[in-house]
Coordinates of N, CA and C in Angstrom, one line a residue:
X1 N 15.5 -13.5 -16.4 CA 14.2 -12.3 -14.9 C 13.8 -12.8 -13.8
X2 N 13.0 -12.9 -12.9 CA 12.5 -13.9 -11.8 C 13.2 -14.3 -11.4
X3 N 12.1 -14.8 -9.9 CA 12.6 -15.5 -9.0 C 13.1 -17.2 -9.5
X4 N 14.3 -17.1 -8.9 CA 15.1 -18.6 -8.7 C 14.0 -19.5 -8.6
X5 N 13.7 -20.7 -9.0 CA 13.0 -22.2 -8.7 C 13.1 -22.3 -7.4
X6 N 14.7 -22.9 -7.3 CA 15.3 -23.1 -5.8 C 15.8 -22.3 -5.5
X7 N 16.2 -21.4 -5.0 CA 17.5 -20.6 -4.9 C 18.4 -20.9 -4.0
X8 N 19.7 -20.7 -3.9 CA 20.4 -20.7 -2.8 C 19.7 -20.3 -1.3
X9 N 20.8 -21.0 -0.4 CA 20.0 -20.2 1.5 C 21.3 -18.6 1.6
X10 N 20.4 -18.2 1.8 CA 20.3 -16.8 2.3 C 20.3 -16.6 3.8
X11 N 22.1 -16.1 4.0 CA 22.8 -15.6 5.2 C 23.4 -14.4 5.2
X12 N 22.5 -13.3 4.3 CA 23.2 -12.4 4.4 C 22.7 -11.6 3.5
X13 N 22.2 -9.9 4.2 CA 21.3 -9.1 2.8 C 21.9 -7.9 3.1
X14 N 22.2 -6.9 1.9 CA 22.9 -5.7 2.7 C 21.9 -4.5 1.7
X15 N 21.3 -4.2 2.5 CA 19.8 -2.8 2.4 C 21.4 -1.3 2.2
X16 N 20.5 -1.3 0.6 CA 21.4 0.4 0.1 C 20.6 1.7 0.7
X17 N 20.6 1.4 2.5 CA 19.8 2.7 2.8 C 20.2 2.4 4.3
X18 N 20.4 4.1 4.8 CA 20.7 4.1 6.1 C 19.5 3.1 7.2
X19 N 20.4 2.6 8.5 CA 19.7 1.9 8.9 C 18.4 2.5 9.6
X20 N 17.7 1.8 9.7 CA 16.1 2.1 9.9 C 16.3 3.1 11.8
X21 N 16.0 3.2 11.7 CA 16.1 4.2 13.3 C 15.4 3.4 15.0
X22 N 14.5 2.9 14.2 CA 13.2 2.3 15.4 C 14.0 0.8 15.3
X23 N 14.2 -0.5 16.6 CA 14.5 -1.5 16.8 C 13.7 -2.2 16.3
X24 N 12.7 -1.8 16.5 CA 11.8 -3.1 16.1 C 11.2 -2.5 14.5
X25 N 12.2 -2.3 13.5 CA 11.9 -1.8 12.2 C 11.2 -4.2 11.4
X26 N 10.4 -3.4 10.0 CA 10.2 -4.7 9.8 C 11.5 -5.7 9.0
X27 N 12.3 -4.8 8.9 CA 14.3 -5.6 8.5 C 14.2 -6.5 9.9
X28 N 14.3 -5.2 10.9 CA 14.9 -6.5 12.3 C 14.3 -7.9 12.6
X29 N 12.7 -7.3 12.0 CA 12.0 -8.5 12.7 C 12.2 -9.6 11.7
X30 N 13.0 -9.6 10.0 CA 12.8 -10.3 9.9 C 14.1 -11.1 9.7
X31 N 15.1 -10.4 10.5 CA 16.4 -10.9 10.7 C 16.5 -12.0 11.5
X32 N 15.7 -11.3 12.9 CA 16.0 -12.1 13.6 C 14.9 -13.5 13.6
X33 N 13.9 -13.8 12.6 CA 12.8 -13.8 12.2 C 13.6 -15.4 11.3
X34 N 14.8 -15.5 11.0 CA 15.2 -16.4 9.8 C 16.9 -16.1 10.7
X35 N 17.5 -16.2 11.4 CA 18.3 -16.0 12.1 C 19.7 -15.5 10.8
X36 N 19.5 -14.4 10.4 CA 20.0 -14.0 9.6 C 20.9 -12.8 9.5
X37 N 22.1 -12.0 8.6 CA 22.7 -10.8 8.5 C 21.7 -10.0 8.3
X38 N 21.0 -8.5 8.4 CA 20.6 -7.6 7.9 C 21.5 -6.2 8.0
X39 N 22.4 -5.5 7.0 CA 23.5 -5.0 7.1 C 23.0 -3.9 6.7
X40 N 23.4 -2.5 7.0 CA 22.6 -1.3 5.8 C 23.7 -0.7 6.0
X41 N 23.6 -0.4 4.5 CA 24.7 1.0 4.1 C 24.0 1.7 2.9
X42 N 24.0 3.3 3.8 CA 23.7 3.6 2.2 C 24.2 4.1 0.9
X43 N 24.5 3.7 0.1 CA 24.6 3.8 -1.7 C 24.9 5.1 -1.9
X44 N 23.8 5.8 -1.2 CA 24.0 7.7 -2.2 C 24.3 8.4 -0.7
X45 N 24.5 9.7 -1.0 CA 24.5 10.8 0.4 C 23.7 11.7 0.1
X46 N 23.0 12.8 0.9 CA 22.3 13.7 0.4 C 23.2 15.0 0.7
X47 N 23.8 15.7 -0.1 CA 23.9 17.5 0.9 C 23.7 18.5 0.1
X48 N 23.2 19.3 1.2 CA 22.7 20.3 0.9 C 23.5 21.3 0.2
X49 N 21.8 22.2 -0.1 CA 22.6 22.8 -1.9 C 22.7 24.7 -0.3
X50 N 23.1 25.3 -0.3 CA 23.7 26.1 1.0 C 23.2 27.6 -0.3
X51 N 22.7 28.1 0.9 CA 21.4 29.6 0.9 C 21.7 30.3 -0.1
X52 N 23.2 30.4 -0.2 CA 24.1 31.2 -1.5 C 24.6 31.4 -2.5
X53 N 24.2 29.4 -2.8 CA 24.2 29.0 -3.7 C 23.2 28.8 -4.3
X54 N 21.7 29.2 -3.5 CA 20.7 28.7 -4.4 C 20.2 30.3 -4.5
X55 N 20.6 31.3 -4.4 CA 20.3 32.8 -4.7 C 21.1 33.0 -6.0
X56 N 21.7 31.8 -6.6 CA 21.9 32.6 -7.7 C 21.2 32.0 -8.9
X57 N 20.0 31.2 -8.8 CA 18.8 30.3 -9.3 C 17.9 31.1 -9.4
X58 N 18.1 32.4 -8.5 CA 16.7 33.5 -8.9 C 15.2 33.2 -8.3
X59 N 15.6 31.6 -7.7 CA 14.2 31.7 -7.1 C 13.7 31.8 -5.9
X60 N 12.7 32.6 -6.3 CA 12.3 33.4 -4.2 C 10.5 32.6 -4.4
X61 N 11.1 31.7 -3.3 CA 9.9 30.6 -2.9 C 8.3 31.9 -2.4
X62 N 8.7 33.0 -2.4 CA 7.5 33.4 -2.0 C 6.8 34.2 -3.5
X63 N 6.8 34.1 -4.7 CA 6.4 33.7 -5.9 C 5.8 32.7 -6.9
X64 N 5.6 31.9 -5.8 CA 4.5 30.6 -5.4 C 4.1 30.8 -4.6
X65 N 2.7 30.0 -5.1 CA 1.1 29.0 -4.6 C 1.8 28.1 -4.0
X66 N 1.9 27.0 -4.9 CA 1.3 25.2 -4.8 C 3.5 25.0 -4.2
X67 N 3.4 24.0 -4.3 CA 4.2 23.5 -3.9 C 4.4 21.7 -3.7
X68 N 5.1 21.2 -4.7 CA 5.0 20.0 -5.2 C 6.4 18.7 -4.4
X69 N 6.2 17.9 -3.1 CA 7.0 17.1 -3.2 C 7.1 15.9 -3.4
X70 N 8.1 14.9 -3.8 CA 8.0 13.8 -4.6 C 8.9 12.9 -3.5
X71 N 9.5 13.8 -2.3 CA 10.2 13.0 -1.2 C 10.3 13.4 -0.1
X72 N 11.0 12.9 1.1 CA 11.0 13.7 2.5 C 12.7 14.7 2.6
X73 N 13.0 14.3 1.4 CA 14.4 15.0 1.4 C 14.1 17.0 0.8
X74 N 12.9 16.6 0.1 CA 12.8 17.2 -0.8 C 12.0 18.5 0.3
X75 N 10.7 18.0 1.2 CA 10.8 19.0 2.1 C 11.5 19.6 3.3
X76 N 12.4 18.6 3.8 CA 13.6 18.6 4.4 C 14.3 19.9 4.2
X77 N 15.1 19.9 3.0 CA 15.5 21.2 2.2 C 14.4 23.1 2.3
X78 N 13.3 22.1 1.5 CA 12.8 23.1 0.7 C 12.5 24.4 2.9
X79 N 12.2 23.6 3.2 CA 12.3 24.2 4.6 C 13.6 25.1 5.3
X80 N 14.6 23.8 5.6 CA 16.1 25.4 5.7 C 15.9 26.0 4.8
X81 N 15.7 25.5 3.5 CA 16.2 26.8 2.7 C 15.5 28.5 3.1
X82 N 13.5 27.9 3.0 CA 13.3 29.1 3.4 C 13.6 29.2 4.9
X83 N 14.2 28.9 5.7 CA 14.8 28.8 7.2 C 16.2 30.2 6.9
X84 N 17.2 29.7 6.3 CA 17.9 30.0 5.8 C 17.9 31.4 5.8
X85 N 16.5 31.6 4.6 CA 16.5 32.9 4.0 C 15.6 33.8 4.0
X86 N 15.3 33.5 5.4 CA 13.9 34.2 5.6 C 13.0 34.6 5.1
X87 N 12.5 32.9 4.9 CA 11.4 33.7 3.5 C 9.0 33.3 4.4
X88 N 9.1 34.0 5.0 CA 7.9 34.0 5.8 C 7.4 32.7 5.5
X89 N 6.4 31.5 6.0 CA 5.4 30.0 5.2 C 4.3 31.1 5.5
X90 N 3.6 31.1 4.4 CA 2.4 31.2 3.7 C 1.2 30.6 3.9
X91 N 0.2 30.6 5.3 CA -0.8 30.4 6.0 C -1.5 29.4 4.3
X92 N -1.4 30.4 3.5 CA -2.0 29.8 1.5 C -1.1 29.5 1.0
X93 N -0.3 28.9 1.0 CA -0.3 28.1 0.3 C -0.3 26.5 0.4
X94 N 0.1 26.0 -0.4 CA -0.2 24.9 -1.2 C 0.4 23.7 -1.3
X95 N 0.4 22.2 -0.6 CA 1.0 21.3 -1.0 C 0.6 20.2 -1.8
X96 N 1.4 19.5 -2.5 CA 0.8 18.9 -3.4 C 2.3 17.3 -3.0
X97 N 1.6 16.7 -2.3 CA 2.5 15.3 -1.8 C 2.4 14.4 -3.0
X98 N 3.1 13.4 -3.7 CA 3.2 12.1 -4.2 C 2.9 11.4 -3.5
X99 N 3.1 11.5 -1.6 CA 2.4 9.7 -1.2 C 1.8 10.4 0.0
X100 N 1.5 9.7 1.0 CA 0.8 9.7 2.6 C 1.8 9.7 2.3
X101 N 2.8 8.8 2.6 CA 4.1 9.6 3.4 C 4.7 10.2 3.7
X102 N 4.9 11.0 2.9 CA 5.8 12.8 2.5 C 4.4 13.4 3.1
X103 N 3.2 13.1 2.5 CA 2.2 14.0 3.4 C 2.5 14.5 5.1
X104 N 2.4 13.2 5.8 CA 2.3 13.0 6.6 C 4.0 14.1 7.4
X105 N 5.0 13.9 6.6 CA 6.5 13.5 6.9 C 6.0 15.4 6.9
X106 N 5.5 16.1 5.8 CA 5.3 17.3 6.0 C 4.8 18.3 7.3
X107 N 4.3 17.4 7.8 CA 3.2 17.3 9.7 C 4.1 18.2 10.5
X108 N 5.3 17.4 10.3 CA 6.7 18.0 10.8 C 6.8 19.8 10.8
X109 N 6.6 20.4 9.6 CA 6.8 21.7 9.9 C 5.3 22.9 9.0
X110 N 4.6 22.0 8.9 CA 3.1 22.5 8.4 C 2.1 22.0 9.2
X111 N 1.9 22.3 10.6 CA 0.1 21.9 10.2 C -1.0 21.2 9.7
X112 N -1.2 20.2 9.6 CA -2.4 19.8 8.4 C -3.1 20.4 8.4
X113 N -4.1 20.4 9.6 CA -5.5 21.0 9.0 C -5.4 22.5 9.2
X114 N -4.4 24.0 9.4 CA -4.6 24.7 9.2 C -3.7 24.8 7.6
X115 N -3.3 23.7 7.1 CA -2.9 23.9 5.6 C -3.3 23.5 4.3
X116 N -3.2 23.3 3.1 CA -4.0 22.2 2.6 C -2.9 21.7 1.8
X117 N -3.2 20.7 2.4 CA -2.5 19.5 1.8 C -2.7 18.4 1.4
X118 N -2.5 17.8 -0.6 CA -3.0 17.1 -1.1 C -2.6 16.0 -1.6
X119 N -2.6 15.1 -0.6 CA -2.1 13.5 -0.6 C -1.6 13.1 -2.1
X120 N -0.8 11.8 -2.7 CA -1.0 10.9 -3.9 C -1.0 10.1 -3.5
X121 N -0.9 8.9 -4.1 CA -1.0 7.7 -4.1 C 0.1 6.5 -4.3
X122 N 0.9 8.3 -4.2 CA 3.2 7.3 -4.5 C 2.9 7.0 -5.6
X123 N 2.6 8.2 -6.5 CA 3.1 8.6 -7.9 C 2.3 9.8 -8.0
X124 N 3.4 10.9 -9.1 CA 2.9 12.2 -9.5 C 1.8 12.1 -10.3
X125 N 1.1 11.2 -11.2 CA 0.1 10.9 -12.1 C -1.6 10.9 -10.9
X126 N -1.2 10.3 -9.5 CA -2.6 10.7 -9.1 C -2.5 12.2 -8.9
X127 N -1.2 13.6 -8.4 CA -2.1 14.3 -8.2 C -2.1 15.4 -9.8
X128 N -1.5 15.1 -10.5 CA -1.9 15.9 -12.2 C -3.2 16.0 -12.0
X129 N -4.3 15.7 -12.3 CA -5.9 15.7 -12.2 C -6.6 17.1 -10.7
X130 N -5.7 16.4 -9.8 CA -5.9 17.2 -8.6 C -5.1 19.0 -9.1
X131 N -4.0 19.1 -9.1 CA -3.0 20.3 -10.0 C -4.1 20.7 -11.4
X132 N -4.6 20.1 -12.1 CA -4.9 20.8 -13.4 C -5.8 21.5 -13.1
X133 N -6.9 20.9 -12.1 CA -8.1 21.8 -11.6 C -7.3 23.2 -11.5
X134 N -6.2 23.6 -10.8 CA -6.0 24.4 -10.2 C -5.0 25.3 -11.0
X135 N -5.0 25.8 -12.2 CA -4.2 26.0 -13.5 C -3.7 27.7 -13.2
X136 N -4.8 28.4 -11.8 CA -4.3 30.0 -11.4 C -2.8 29.2 -10.8
X137 N -2.4 28.4 -10.4 CA -1.8 28.4 -9.2 C -0.5 28.6 -10.0
X138 N 1.0 29.3 -9.1 CA 2.3 28.6 -9.5 C 3.1 27.8 -9.1
X139 N 3.5 26.8 -9.6 CA 3.5 25.7 -8.8 C 5.2 25.7 -8.4
X140 N 5.9 25.6 -7.5 CA 7.4 25.2 -7.6 C 7.3 23.3 -7.0
X141 N 8.5 23.1 -7.3 CA 9.1 21.6 -7.1 C 10.4 21.4 -6.7
X142 N 10.6 21.9 -5.9 CA 11.5 21.8 -5.4 C 12.6 19.9 -5.5
X143 N 13.9 19.7 -6.0 CA 14.1 18.5 -6.0 C 16.0 18.8 -5.8
X144 N 16.2 17.7 -6.5 CA 17.6 17.3 -5.8 C 18.4 17.8 -7.5
X145 N 19.7 17.7 -7.5 CA 20.2 17.7 -8.6 C 19.5 16.3 -9.6
X146 N 18.9 15.2 -8.8 CA 19.4 14.4 -10.3 C 16.9 14.3 -10.2
X147 N 16.7 13.8 -11.3 CA 15.4 14.1 -11.3 C 14.4 13.6 -12.6
X148 N 14.1 12.3 -12.1 CA 13.6 11.9 -12.7 C 12.8 12.4 -14.0
X149 N 12.9 12.1 -15.7 CA 12.2 12.6 -16.5 C 10.5 12.6 -16.9
X150 N 10.4 11.4 -16.0 CA 9.2 11.2 -16.3 C 8.6 12.4 -15.7
X151 N 9.1 13.2 -14.6 CA 8.3 14.5 -14.1 C 8.1 15.3 -14.8
X152 N 8.8 16.2 -15.0 CA 8.6 17.8 -15.9 C 7.9 17.2 -17.1
X153 N 7.7 15.6 -17.6 CA 7.2 14.9 -18.6 C 5.4 15.8 -18.3
X154 N 5.3 14.9 -17.4 CA 3.6 14.7 -17.0 C 3.5 16.5 -16.9
X155 N 4.2 17.3 -15.9 CA 3.9 18.9 -15.5 C 3.5 19.5 -16.7
X156 N 5.0 19.1 -17.0 CA 4.6 20.1 -19.1 C 3.2 19.3 -20.0
X157 N 3.0 18.3 -19.4 CA 1.9 17.7 -20.5 C -0.2 18.5 -20.0
X158 N 0.7 18.7 -18.9 CA -1.4 18.6 -17.9 C -0.7 19.9 -18.1
X159 N 0.1 21.0 -18.6 CA 0.0 22.2 -19.2 C 0.1 23.6 -17.6
X160 N 0.6 22.5 -16.8 CA 1.0 24.1 -16.0 C 1.7 25.0 -15.4
X161 N 2.3 25.6 -15.0 CA 2.6 26.5 -14.2 C 3.9 26.2 -13.7
X162 N 4.9 26.0 -14.1 CA 5.4 25.3 -12.8 C 7.7 25.1 -12.5
X163 N 7.7 25.2 -11.4 CA 9.8 25.5 -11.5 C 10.1 24.9 -11.1
X164 N 11.4 23.8 -11.3 CA 11.9 23.0 -10.8 C 13.0 24.0 -9.9
X165 N 13.7 24.0 -8.7 CA 14.2 24.2 -7.8 C 15.6 23.0 -7.4
X166 N 16.7 23.6 -7.4 CA 17.1 22.1 -7.0 C 17.4 22.8 -6.3
X167 N 17.5 22.0 -4.3 CA 17.6 22.5 -3.4 C 18.2 21.5 -2.6
X168 N 19.0 20.1 -3.1 CA 19.8 19.2 -2.5 C 20.7 18.6 -3.8
X169 N 21.9 18.3 -3.1 CA 22.1 17.1 -4.1 C 22.1 15.4 -3.7
X170 N 22.5 15.2 -5.1 CA 22.6 13.8 -4.8 C 23.5 12.8 -5.5
X171 N 24.7 12.5 -4.2 CA 25.7 12.1 -4.7 C 26.3 10.7 -4.6
X172 N 27.0 10.1 -5.2 CA 27.5 9.0 -4.6 C 28.3 8.7 -3.3
X173 N 28.3 7.7 -2.3 CA 28.8 7.3 -1.3 C 30.1 6.3 -1.9
X174 N 31.2 6.6 -0.7 CA 32.5 5.9 -1.3 C 32.3 4.1 -0.5
X175 N 31.8 3.4 -1.8 CA 32.5 2.3 -0.3 C 32.7 0.9 -0.8
X176 N 34.4 1.4 -0.9 CA 35.5 0.9 -0.7 C 35.8 0.1 0.5
X177 N 35.5 0.3 0.9 CA 35.6 -0.5 2.8 C 34.7 -1.8 2.2
X178 N 33.9 -2.1 1.7 CA 32.8 -3.2 0.6 C 33.6 -3.9 -0.2
X179 N 35.0 -3.6 -0.9 CA 35.4 -4.2 -1.7 C 35.2 -6.2 -1.5
X180 N 36.0 -6.3 -0.2 CA 36.0 -7.6 0.1 C 35.4 -8.7 0.4
X181 N 33.7 -7.9 0.6 CA 33.0 -8.3 1.3 C 31.6 -8.6 0.0
X182 N 31.5 -9.4 1.0 CA 30.2 -10.4 0.1 C 28.8 -10.7 0.9
X183 N 27.7 -10.5 0.5 CA 26.5 -10.7 0.5 C 25.9 -11.5 -0.3
X184 N 24.6 -12.8 0.4 CA 24.1 -13.2 -0.3 C 22.9 -12.5 -1.2
X185 N 22.6 -11.3 -0.7 CA 21.3 -10.8 -1.1 C 21.2 -9.4 -1.5
X186 N 21.7 -8.6 -2.7 CA 21.7 -6.9 -2.2 C 20.0 -5.9 -2.6
X187 N 19.5 -5.3 -1.6 CA 18.8 -4.4 -2.0 C 18.8 -3.0 -2.4
X188 N 18.0 -3.2 -3.2 CA 17.7 -1.6 -4.0 C 16.5 -0.7 -4.1
X189 N 17.1 0.1 -3.9 CA 15.7 1.6 -4.0 C 15.1 2.7 -4.6
X190 N 16.3 2.9 -5.2 CA 16.8 3.6 -6.5 C 17.5 3.6 -7.6
X191 N 17.4 3.9 -8.8 CA 18.8 3.9 -9.3 C 19.9 4.6 -9.4
X192 N 20.1 5.5 -8.1 CA 21.1 5.8 -8.2 C 22.2 4.5 -7.3
X193 N 21.1 4.3 -6.2 CA 21.6 3.0 -5.8 C 22.1 1.9 -6.5
X194 N 22.1 1.9 -8.3 CA 22.6 1.2 -8.9 C 24.0 1.4 -9.5
X195 N 24.1 3.1 -10.1 CA 24.9 3.9 -10.4 C 26.3 3.9 -9.3
X196 N 25.3 4.1 -8.1 CA 26.9 4.3 -6.7 C 27.4 2.9 -6.6
X197 N 27.0 2.0 -7.1 CA 27.5 0.3 -7.2 C 28.4 0.3 -8.3
X198 N 28.5 0.3 -9.4 CA 29.4 0.0 -10.3 C 29.9 1.8 -10.2
X199 N 30.1 2.8 -9.9 CA 30.8 3.9 -9.3 C 32.2 3.0 -9.0
X200 N 31.5 2.9 -7.4 CA 32.4 2.3 -6.7 C 33.2 1.2 -7.0
X201 N 32.7 -0.2 -7.7 CA 33.3 -1.1 -8.1 C 32.6 -0.7 -9.6
X202 N 33.4 -0.8 -10.4 CA 32.7 -1.1 -12.5 C 33.2 -2.2 -12.9
X203 N 33.6 -3.6 -11.8 CA 34.4 -4.8 -12.2 C 33.1 -5.6 -11.9
X204 N 31.8 -5.1 -11.4 CA 30.9 -5.6 -10.3 C 30.4 -7.0 -11.1
X205 N 30.5 -8.4 -10.9 CA 29.6 -9.3 -11.2 C 28.9 -10.0 -10.4
X206 N 27.9 -10.3 -10.9 CA 26.6 -10.4 -10.0 C 27.1 -12.1 -9.8
X207 N 27.1 -12.8 -9.7 CA 27.2 -14.6 -9.9 C 26.2 -14.6 -9.1
X208 N 26.4 -15.7 -7.8 CA 25.6 -15.9 -7.5 C 24.7 -14.5 -6.5
X209 N 24.8 -13.6 -6.3 CA 24.6 -12.6 -5.4 C 23.3 -12.3 -6.0
X210 N 22.1 -12.8 -5.2 CA 20.8 -12.1 -5.8 C 20.2 -10.3 -5.2
X211 N 19.5 -9.6 -6.6 CA 19.5 -8.7 -6.1 C 17.5 -8.2 -6.3
X212 N 17.2 -6.7 -4.8 CA 15.8 -7.1 -4.5 C 16.2 -6.2 -5.3
X213 N 15.2 -5.2 -6.2 CA 15.0 -4.0 -6.9 C 13.0 -3.5 -6.0
X214 N 13.2 -2.3 -5.5 CA 11.8 -1.6 -5.5 C 11.8 0.0 -6.5
X215 N 10.6 -0.9 -7.0 CA 10.4 0.2 -8.4 C 10.9 0.4 -9.7
X216 N 9.9 1.1 -10.8 CA 10.6 0.1 -11.6 C 11.3 0.8 -12.4
X217 N 12.0 2.0 -12.1 CA 12.9 2.7 -12.4 C 14.3 2.3 -12.0
X218 N 13.8 1.7 -10.8 CA 15.2 0.6 -10.6 C 14.7 -0.5 -11.0
X219 N 14.3 -1.3 -11.0 CA 14.0 -2.2 -12.5 C 14.9 -1.9 -13.7
X220 N 14.4 -0.8 -14.4 CA 15.5 -0.6 -15.6 C 17.0 -0.5 -15.5
X221 N 16.9 0.5 -14.2 CA 18.7 0.4 -13.9 C 19.1 -0.9 -13.8
X222 N 18.3 -2.1 -13.8 CA 18.9 -2.7 -13.4 C 19.2 -3.7 -14.4
X223 N 18.0 -3.8 -15.5 CA 18.0 -4.2 -17.4 C 19.2 -3.5 -18.0
X224 N 19.1 -2.4 -16.9 CA 20.5 -1.9 -18.4 C 21.7 -2.2 -17.9
X225 N 22.2 -2.5 -16.6 CA 23.3 -3.4 -16.4 C 23.3 -4.7 -16.7
X226 N 22.2 -5.3 -17.4 CA 21.9 -6.4 -17.9 C 22.3 -7.0 -16.2
X227 N 22.2 -7.1 -15.5 CA 21.4 -7.9 -13.9 C 20.6 -8.9 -14.5
X228 N 20.2 -9.9 -13.2 CA 19.1 -10.7 -13.0 C 19.0 -10.0 -11.8
X229 N 17.4 -9.7 -11.9 CA 16.6 -9.6 -11.1 C 15.7 -10.9 -10.4
X230 N 15.9 -10.8 -8.6 CA 15.4 -12.1 -8.3 C 14.3 -12.1 -7.4
X231 N 13.7 -10.4 -7.4 CA 12.6 -9.8 -6.9 C 12.6 -8.5 -6.4
X232 N 11.9 -8.6 -6.6 CA 11.0 -7.1 -7.4 C 10.1 -7.0 -6.5
X233 N 9.1 -5.3 -6.7 CA 8.2 -5.3 -5.8 C 8.3 -3.5 -6.3
X234 N 7.1 -3.0 -6.0 CA 5.7 -3.9 -5.6 C 5.3 -5.0 -6.8
X235 N 4.3 -6.1 -7.0 CA 4.0 -6.5 -7.3 C 2.5 -6.8 -6.2
X236 N 1.3 -7.2 -7.1 CA -0.1 -7.7 -6.6 C 0.0 -8.7 -5.6
X237 N 1.3 -9.3 -5.7 CA 1.6 -10.6 -4.6 C 2.0 -9.8 -3.1
X238 N 3.0 -9.0 -3.6 CA 3.8 -7.9 -2.1 C 4.0 -7.0 -3.0
X239 N 3.6 -5.8 -1.6 CA 3.5 -4.4 -1.5 C 5.0 -3.8 -1.1
X240 N 5.7 -4.7 0.1 CA 7.1 -4.5 0.2 C 8.3 -5.3 0.9
X241 N 9.5 -4.3 0.4 CA 10.5 -5.1 0.4 C 10.2 -6.1 1.8
X242 N 9.8 -6.2 2.4 CA 10.8 -7.4 3.0 C 9.4 -8.6 3.7
X243 N 8.5 -7.8 2.6 CA 7.3 -9.2 2.4 C 7.7 -9.9 1.8
X244 N 8.6 -9.5 0.7 CA 8.6 -9.9 -1.0 C 10.4 -10.8 -0.5
X245 N 11.2 -10.3 1.1 CA 12.1 -10.7 0.7 C 12.3 -11.9 1.9
X246 N 10.8 -12.4 3.1 CA 10.5 -12.7 4.2 C 10.0 -14.5 3.1
X247 N 9.7 -13.7 2.0 CA 9.4 -15.4 1.3 C 10.0 -16.3 1.1
X248 N 10.7 -14.8 -0.4 CA 12.0 -15.3 -0.5 C 12.5 -16.5 0.2
X249 N 13.3 -16.2 1.1 CA 14.3 -16.3 2.2 C 13.5 -17.8 3.0
X250 N 12.5 -17.7 2.9 CA 11.3 -19.1 3.5 C 12.0 -19.9 2.5
X251 N 11.5 -19.3 1.4 CA 11.6 -20.8 -0.1 C 13.2 -21.2 0.4
X252 N 14.4 -19.5 -0.1 CA 15.6 -20.0 -0.2 C 16.5 -21.5 1.1
X253 N 15.7 -20.7 2.6 CA 16.1 -21.8 3.5 C 15.1 -22.8 3.7
X254 N 15.1 -23.4 2.7 CA 13.9 -24.5 3.2 C 14.3 -26.1 3.5
X255 N 14.3 -26.7 4.7 CA 15.2 -28.0 4.7 C 14.9 -28.6 3.3
X256 N 15.6 -29.0 2.6 CA 14.8 -30.3 0.8 C 15.9 -31.5 1.6

């Protein structure tokens, strides 16, 4: 594990996420700076759970007082289902977001100053002490069909009154058109991306392909498949993937 001392040159990178909507994204700047090709392809797809299907779970958002959001997808599908089910947004509801980015995104649906929004610093652990001080709250956790085991474990350990609501599904994308395409670096941000890789290409061999990963659970998935992790974030040195890639490509493409 770890960065190679004298890595091979990098000419192409595939990021297993949708293409950024902004033309001036850090990835675009990275491609321009190093004159390399950076492609984007989502390895997973998000599909909504229809209101008719969700009603079968017999979960009514009206009966809850607080909501825990771990992603922007969770925010989107919670408010989508509330609208489809004609659930009126209660001005007294409280929202606990695992990151400031999710809390900021929440403002698309809820005026920040008129509601109670609690942002974390990147993990559920940041919010647990705050939620424990509000034990009288009934928490609803909107999720996909996939959920990190650590999340229910932390909520149970904290003794909170919470319920999980599956409001969208995360499924593997069809990547068949990439079968004969090679990249110098593959970038993953979730364990689902690794799962999709092997679902599409069961016989995948890493060889000279470098792998970059964001987050501990993604790293664990890579290790579980005996892959070599060349670029890992976050670290004390690099908090963002583009920063780490910039440093790696600078070293790899340096004239010898």
